Coordinates of C-alpha atoms in Angstrom, one line a residue:
M1 CA 77.6 66.3 107.3
E2 CA 79.7 67.5 104.4
S3 CA 83.5 67.3 104.7
I4 CA 84.3 71.0 104.6
K5 CA 87.3 71.9 106.6
K6 CA 88.1 75.4 105.3
I7 CA 85.7 78.2 104.2
V8 CA 86.5 81.6 102.8
L9 CA 83.8 84.1 103.8
A10 CA 83.0 87.4 102.1
Y11 CA 83.0 89.5 105.2
S12 CA 81.8 93.0 105.6
G13 CA 81.3 93.0 109.4
G14 CA 77.6 93.8 108.9
L15 CA 74.7 92.0 110.4
D16 CA 74.5 89.1 108.0
T17 CA 78.2 88.2 107.7
S18 CA 78.8 88.7 111.4
I19 CA 76.3 85.9 112.4
I20 CA 77.4 83.7 109.5
I21 CA 80.7 82.8 111.2
P22 CA 79.2 81.1 114.3
W23 CA 76.4 79.6 112.1
L24 CA 79.1 78.0 109.8
K25 CA 80.9 76.7 112.9
E26 CA 77.6 75.1 114.1
N27 CA 76.5 73.6 110.9
Y28 CA 79.7 72.5 109.1
N29 CA 81.5 70.6 111.9
N30 CA 83.6 73.6 113.1
P31 CA 85.5 74.4 110.0
E32 CA 88.3 77.0 109.7
I33 CA 86.7 80.3 108.6
I34 CA 88.9 82.8 106.8
A35 CA 87.2 86.2 106.5
V36 CA 88.0 88.4 103.5
S37 CA 87.0 92.1 103.2
G38 CA 87.4 94.0 100.0
D39 CA 88.2 97.7 100.7
V40 CA 86.4 99.6 98.0
G41 CA 86.1 102.8 100.1
Q42 CA 83.9 101.9 103.0
G43 CA 86.1 104.1 105.2
T44 CA 85.5 103.7 109.0
E45 CA 83.2 100.7 108.4
L46 CA 86.5 98.7 108.3
D47 CA 87.7 99.9 111.7
G48 CA 88.0 97.1 114.2
L49 CA 87.0 94.5 111.7
E50 CA 89.9 92.1 112.3
E51 CA 89.2 92.0 116.0
K52 CA 85.5 91.5 115.4
A53 CA 86.0 88.7 112.9
I54 CA 88.4 86.8 115.1
K55 CA 86.2 87.2 118.2
S56 CA 83.3 85.8 116.1
G57 CA 85.3 82.7 115.3
A58 CA 87.3 83.4 112.2
S59 CA 91.0 82.3 112.1
K60 CA 92.1 85.5 110.3
L61 CA 90.9 88.4 108.2
Y62 CA 92.3 89.6 104.9
V63 CA 91.5 93.2 104.1
A64 CA 92.3 93.7 100.4
D65 CA 92.8 97.3 99.3
L66 CA 90.8 97.3 96.0
K67 CA 90.1 101.1 95.7
E68 CA 92.3 101.9 92.8
E69 CA 91.4 98.7 90.9
F70 CA 87.7 99.4 91.6
I71 CA 87.8 102.9 90.2
H72 CA 90.0 102.3 87.2
D73 CA 88.9 98.8 86.1
Y74 CA 85.2 98.9 86.9
V75 CA 83.9 102.4 87.6
F76 CA 85.6 104.3 84.9
P77 CA 84.8 101.8 82.1
T78 CA 81.1 102.0 83.2
L79 CA 81.3 105.8 83.3
K80 CA 82.8 105.9 79.8
A81 CA 79.9 103.8 78.6
G82 CA 77.4 106.2 80.1
A83 CA 75.7 103.2 81.6
K84 CA 72.8 103.7 84.0
Y85 CA 70.4 101.0 85.0
E86 CA 66.8 102.1 84.2
D87 CA 68.0 105.6 83.6
D88 CA 68.8 106.6 87.2
Y89 CA 70.9 104.0 89.0
L90 CA 74.6 104.6 88.7
L91 CA 75.4 101.0 89.6
G92 CA 77.3 101.6 92.8
T93 CA 76.7 98.2 94.3
A94 CA 76.6 96.3 91.1
F95 CA 80.1 97.1 89.8
A96 CA 81.7 96.8 93.3
R97 CA 80.7 93.1 93.6
P98 CA 82.9 91.6 90.8
V99 CA 86.1 93.3 92.0
I100 CA 85.5 92.0 95.6
A101 CA 84.4 88.5 94.5
K102 CA 87.4 88.1 92.1
R103 CA 89.7 88.8 95.1
I104 CA 87.8 86.4 97.3
A105 CA 88.1 83.6 94.7
E106 CA 91.8 84.2 94.4
I107 CA 92.3 84.0 98.1
A108 CA 90.1 80.9 98.3
I109 CA 92.3 79.2 95.7
S110 CA 95.6 80.2 97.4
E111 CA 94.3 79.1 100.8
G112 CA 93.2 75.7 99.5
A113 CA 89.6 76.3 100.7
D114 CA 86.8 73.8 100.3
A115 CA 84.1 76.5 99.8
I116 CA 83.3 80.2 99.5
C117 CA 80.5 81.7 101.6
H118 CA 78.6 84.9 101.1
G119 CA 75.9 86.7 103.1
C120 CA 73.7 87.7 100.2
T121 CA 70.0 87.1 100.6
G122 CA 68.0 84.9 98.2
K123 CA 65.9 87.9 97.2
G124 CA 68.7 90.2 96.0
N125 CA 70.9 90.8 93.0
D126 CA 74.2 90.4 94.9
Q127 CA 74.0 86.7 95.2
V128 CA 74.0 86.5 91.4
R129 CA 76.9 89.0 91.0
F130 CA 79.1 87.2 93.6
E131 CA 78.4 83.8 92.3
L132 CA 78.9 84.6 88.6
T133 CA 82.3 86.1 89.4
I134 CA 83.3 83.1 91.5
K135 CA 82.3 80.8 88.6
A136 CA 84.5 82.9 86.3
F137 CA 87.6 82.5 88.5
A138 CA 86.9 79.3 90.6
P139 CA 84.4 77.4 88.6
H140 CA 84.6 74.2 90.7
M141 CA 84.5 75.9 94.1
K142 CA 81.5 75.0 96.3
I143 CA 79.4 78.1 97.2
I144 CA 77.5 78.4 100.5
A145 CA 74.7 80.9 100.8
P146 CA 73.2 80.7 104.3
W147 CA 70.2 83.0 103.6
R148 CA 69.0 80.3 101.1
I149 CA 69.2 77.4 103.6
W150 CA 69.1 78.5 107.2
N151 CA 66.0 79.1 109.4
I152 CA 66.6 82.8 109.9
K153 CA 63.8 84.6 108.0
S154 CA 64.2 88.3 108.7
R155 CA 66.7 90.9 109.9
D156 CA 65.0 90.9 113.3
E157 CA 65.6 87.2 113.6
A158 CA 69.2 87.8 112.5
I159 CA 69.6 90.4 115.3
D160 CA 68.2 87.9 117.8
Y161 CA 70.7 85.3 116.6
A162 CA 73.6 87.8 117.0
I163 CA 72.5 88.6 120.6
A164 CA 72.2 84.9 121.5
H165 CA 75.7 84.3 120.2
N166 CA 77.3 87.4 121.7
V167 CA 78.1 88.9 118.2
P168 CA 78.6 92.7 118.6
L169 CA 76.6 94.9 116.3
K170 CA 76.8 98.5 115.4
I171 CA 73.0 98.7 114.5
N172 CA 69.7 98.5 116.4
R173 CA 66.3 97.6 115.3
E174 CA 65.1 101.2 114.8
T175 CA 68.0 102.2 112.5
N176 CA 68.4 98.9 110.8
Y177 CA 68.4 100.1 107.2
S178 CA 70.1 97.8 104.8
K179 CA 73.1 99.8 103.6
D180 CA 75.9 99.4 101.1
K181 CA 78.8 101.9 101.1
N182 CA 81.8 102.3 98.9
L183 CA 83.9 105.1 97.3
W184 CA 81.2 105.6 94.7
H185 CA 77.9 105.6 96.6
L186 CA 75.8 104.7 99.6
S187 CA 72.5 102.8 99.3
H188 CA 69.6 102.7 101.7
E189 CA 66.9 100.1 101.7
G190 CA 64.4 98.7 104.2
L191 CA 62.3 100.0 107.1
D192 CA 60.1 103.0 106.0
L193 CA 61.6 102.9 102.5
E194 CA 59.9 99.6 101.8
D195 CA 56.6 101.6 101.2
P196 CA 57.1 103.8 98.1
K197 CA 54.5 106.3 99.4
N198 CA 56.8 107.3 102.3
E199 CA 59.1 110.2 101.6
P200 CA 62.8 109.6 102.4
Q201 CA 63.9 111.3 105.7
Y202 CA 66.7 113.3 104.1
D203 CA 66.7 115.8 106.9
K204 CA 66.7 113.2 109.7
K205 CA 70.0 113.2 111.5
G206 CA 72.1 110.2 110.5
F207 CA 70.1 109.2 107.4
L208 CA 72.4 110.8 104.8
E209 CA 76.1 110.1 105.3
M210 CA 77.8 111.4 102.1
G211 CA 76.2 114.8 102.0
V212 CA 73.3 117.0 102.9
S213 CA 69.8 117.5 101.7
P214 CA 69.5 120.1 98.8
F215 CA 67.2 122.1 101.2
T216 CA 70.1 122.6 103.7
A217 CA 72.8 123.0 101.1
P218 CA 74.6 126.4 100.9
D219 CA 72.9 129.4 99.2
K220 CA 76.1 130.0 97.2
A221 CA 77.0 128.0 94.1
T222 CA 80.2 126.1 93.8
Y223 CA 82.1 125.9 90.4
V224 CA 84.2 122.9 89.4
T225 CA 86.2 122.2 86.3
I226 CA 86.8 118.5 85.4
S227 CA 89.4 117.5 82.8
F228 CA 89.1 114.3 80.8
E229 CA 91.5 112.3 78.7
K230 CA 89.9 109.7 76.4
G231 CA 86.8 109.7 78.5
I232 CA 88.6 109.3 81.9
P233 CA 88.5 112.1 84.4
V234 CA 92.1 113.0 85.3
A235 CA 92.1 116.5 86.9
L236 CA 89.9 118.7 89.1
D237 CA 90.2 122.5 88.8
G238 CA 93.5 121.9 86.9
K239 CA 95.0 119.7 89.5
K240 CA 96.0 116.2 88.4
M241 CA 94.6 113.4 90.6
T242 CA 94.4 109.7 90.8
G243 CA 90.9 108.2 90.3
V244 CA 90.4 107.6 94.0
E245 CA 91.5 111.1 94.8
L246 CA 89.3 112.7 92.2
V247 CA 86.2 110.7 93.1
S248 CA 86.8 111.4 96.8
A249 CA 87.1 115.2 96.2
L250 CA 84.0 115.3 94.1
N251 CA 82.1 113.3 96.7
K252 CA 83.0 116.1 99.2
L253 CA 82.0 118.9 96.9
G254 CA 78.9 117.2 95.6
G255 CA 77.8 116.1 99.1
E256 CA 78.2 119.6 100.5
N257 CA 75.9 120.9 97.7
G258 CA 73.2 118.2 98.0
I259 CA 74.1 116.5 94.7
G260 CA 73.4 113.0 93.7
L261 CA 70.3 111.9 95.7
V262 CA 68.0 109.5 93.9
D263 CA 64.9 107.7 95.2
I264 CA 63.9 104.9 92.8
V265 CA 61.9 101.8 92.5
E266 CA 64.0 99.4 90.4
N267 CA 63.4 96.0 88.8
R268 CA 65.6 93.5 90.4
L269 CA 67.2 90.7 88.4
V270 CA 65.3 88.1 90.4
G271 CA 62.0 89.6 89.3
M272 CA 60.6 91.7 92.1
K273 CA 60.6 95.5 92.4
S274 CA 62.6 97.2 95.2
R275 CA 62.8 100.7 96.4
G276 CA 66.1 102.3 97.3
V277 CA 67.6 105.7 98.1
Y278 CA 71.1 106.3 96.7
E279 CA 73.7 108.9 97.5
T280 CA 76.2 109.2 94.6
P281 CA 77.5 112.8 94.8
G282 CA 80.8 112.5 92.9
G283 CA 79.5 110.0 90.5
T284 CA 76.5 112.1 89.5
I285 CA 78.9 115.0 88.8
L286 CA 81.2 112.8 86.7
Y287 CA 78.3 111.3 84.6
H288 CA 77.0 114.8 83.9
A289 CA 80.4 116.2 83.0
H290 CA 81.2 113.2 80.7
K291 CA 77.9 113.5 78.9
V292 CA 78.4 117.2 78.3
L293 CA 81.9 116.6 76.9
E294 CA 80.6 113.9 74.5
T295 CA 78.0 116.3 73.1
I296 CA 80.8 118.2 71.4
C297 CA 83.3 115.4 70.8
L298 CA 81.1 112.6 69.3
D299 CA 79.4 112.7 65.9
R300 CA 75.6 112.2 65.8
D301 CA 75.5 108.5 64.6
T302 CA 78.1 107.4 67.2
M303 CA 76.4 109.2 70.0
H304 CA 73.0 107.8 69.2
Y305 CA 74.3 104.2 68.8
K306 CA 76.4 104.6 72.0
N307 CA 73.2 105.3 73.9
L308 CA 71.9 101.9 72.9
V309 CA 75.1 100.3 74.0
A310 CA 74.9 102.1 77.3
Q311 CA 71.6 100.5 78.1
Q312 CA 72.9 97.0 77.3
F313 CA 76.1 97.7 79.2
A314 CA 74.1 98.8 82.3
Q315 CA 72.1 95.6 82.2
L316 CA 75.2 93.4 82.0
V317 CA 76.7 95.2 85.0
Y318 CA 73.5 95.1 87.0
Y319 CA 73.0 91.4 86.2
G320 CA 76.5 90.5 87.4
K321 CA 77.8 89.7 84.0
W322 CA 81.0 91.7 84.1
F323 CA 83.3 88.8 83.2
T324 CA 81.6 87.9 80.0
P325 CA 82.6 88.2 76.3
L326 CA 79.8 90.6 75.5
R327 CA 80.7 93.1 78.3
E328 CA 84.3 92.9 77.2
A329 CA 83.3 93.5 73.5
L330 CA 81.1 96.4 74.5
S331 CA 84.0 97.9 76.4
C332 CA 86.2 97.7 73.3
F333 CA 83.5 99.6 71.3
V334 CA 83.3 102.2 74.1
D335 CA 87.0 102.7 74.2
K336 CA 87.1 103.4 70.5
T337 CA 84.4 106.1 70.9
Q338 CA 86.4 107.7 73.7
E339 CA 89.6 108.3 71.7
T340 CA 88.5 112.0 71.1
V341 CA 86.6 112.6 74.4
S342 CA 89.2 114.8 75.9
G343 CA 88.7 118.3 77.2
E344 CA 87.4 120.4 80.1
V345 CA 83.9 120.7 81.5
K346 CA 82.9 123.5 83.9
L347 CA 79.9 123.0 86.1
K348 CA 78.0 125.0 88.7
L349 CA 76.8 123.0 91.8
Y350 CA 73.8 124.5 93.5
K351 CA 71.3 123.0 96.0
G352 CA 71.1 119.6 94.3
N353 CA 71.4 120.9 90.8
I354 CA 74.3 120.6 88.3
I355 CA 74.3 123.5 85.9
N356 CA 76.4 123.6 82.7
A357 CA 79.0 126.5 82.8
G358 CA 81.1 125.8 79.8
V359 CA 82.8 123.0 77.8
S360 CA 85.9 122.9 75.5
S361 CA 87.9 120.3 73.6
K362 CA 90.5 120.4 70.8
Y363 CA 88.4 117.6 69.3
S364 CA 85.2 119.6 69.4
L365 CA 82.9 119.0 66.4
Y366 CA 81.0 122.1 67.2
N367 CA 81.7 124.7 64.5
E368 CA 80.4 128.1 65.1
E369 CA 80.7 129.1 61.5
F370 CA 78.2 126.4 60.5
A371 CA 75.9 126.8 63.6
T372 CA 75.7 130.6 63.7
F373 CA 72.5 132.6 63.1
D374 CA 74.6 135.4 61.7
A375 CA 75.8 135.6 58.1
D376 CA 78.3 132.9 57.1
E377 CA 80.4 131.9 54.1
V378 CA 80.4 128.1 54.6
Y379 CA 76.8 127.0 54.4
N380 CA 74.4 127.4 51.5
Q381 CA 70.9 127.3 52.9
K382 CA 69.5 126.5 49.4
D383 CA 71.2 123.1 49.6
S384 CA 68.7 122.0 52.3
Q385 CA 65.8 122.0 49.8
G386 CA 67.2 119.1 47.7
F387 CA 68.2 117.3 50.9
I388 CA 64.6 117.5 52.3
N389 CA 63.2 116.3 48.9
L390 CA 65.4 113.2 49.0
F391 CA 65.1 112.6 52.7
G392 CA 61.3 112.9 52.5
L393 CA 61.0 110.8 49.3
P394 CA 59.6 107.7 51.1
I395 CA 56.9 109.8 52.7
T396 CA 56.0 111.4 49.4
V397 CA 55.8 108.0 47.6
K398 CA 53.6 106.6 50.3
A399 CA 51.2 109.6 50.2
L400 CA 50.9 109.4 46.4
M401 CA 50.1 105.6 46.7
E402 CA 47.4 106.2 49.2
K403 CA 45.9 109.1 47.1
A404 CA 45.8 106.9 44.0
I405 CA 44.0 104.1 45.9
Q406 CA 41.4 106.6 47.3
E407 CA 40.8 108.0 43.7
K408 CA 40.1 104.5 42.4
E409 CA 37.6 103.6 45.2

């Protein structure tokens, strides 16, 4: 038996972390368990967590309020990058893990813990995200991952273990979706969703939590105007807000209008494909608005190259490599591109759709004099002939070469 006297546990109060406390007590000679929950906007999921953790065997529970840090230091840098994993996933779980794991590592060090424990499965991405962050801040800390070593093989067996050890649960076998909720999104995995041919039960009571199905959304459109400063959203309909306030307000508006539902099969870092349904109402609106603003504020070459950076940025976030030199360097590039991404974007929300309704910026590169189909005094259309001749010169030379070869044959 290893000499481990104090373990800091990443504690959500869900099925996995709830049964981990008694399991650690049984398998590591009754160590002290300090539970740590990172509040990234789970809302009522945190209610009663301290009582539950202590009843399960923890000595105490830290609840770290990480909402503002989460939004400003992780969400908004990713938003500014325009990063989406495999075109659709807005990284709600992925960029929540480093902020939580960083705080857990800090508490483990301050508490003089012998180990950090998490409840991530050996099949998922989160084990990588948690552990890479722990390595960045507590490189010598032992990490315990029960799902990789215990005899429990399924969520049904985990429920059996909880019942046998009198661990209270808020779920049952029939509604046992694997969910992750924070201020940015809510994910749903498992049960009927494991078969991609099954349609998500959007209209089933209790399935959606952040909004409604587009089919039951209001028949009247909702207009919103979002103000940005250097790529960061700062106001909604002219009212200045903190990041947390703004995302929360857009979650409400987006959810009411059926915005932000995606059903995707994604490629996990560990190699398998997984199917998930995501609710990201406010985030979907912000990504759309930010992209619209960039269309008038960024020059062509910067925009096109930034699209390449966005893909790489998304992979780094998804793979848990937030605290790496490359991610930090890419953020520096992104910040430079955002110096002129300031202005207002007006959108119409209607039954799951986001419709452009106007965009303006003092840094706009859109010039009506040049773009107009009417008569103008700034553009000589004859100039395009010489441009095309030079631009197409490689094509012309290649065609002449091929013609010369054909004539000799």
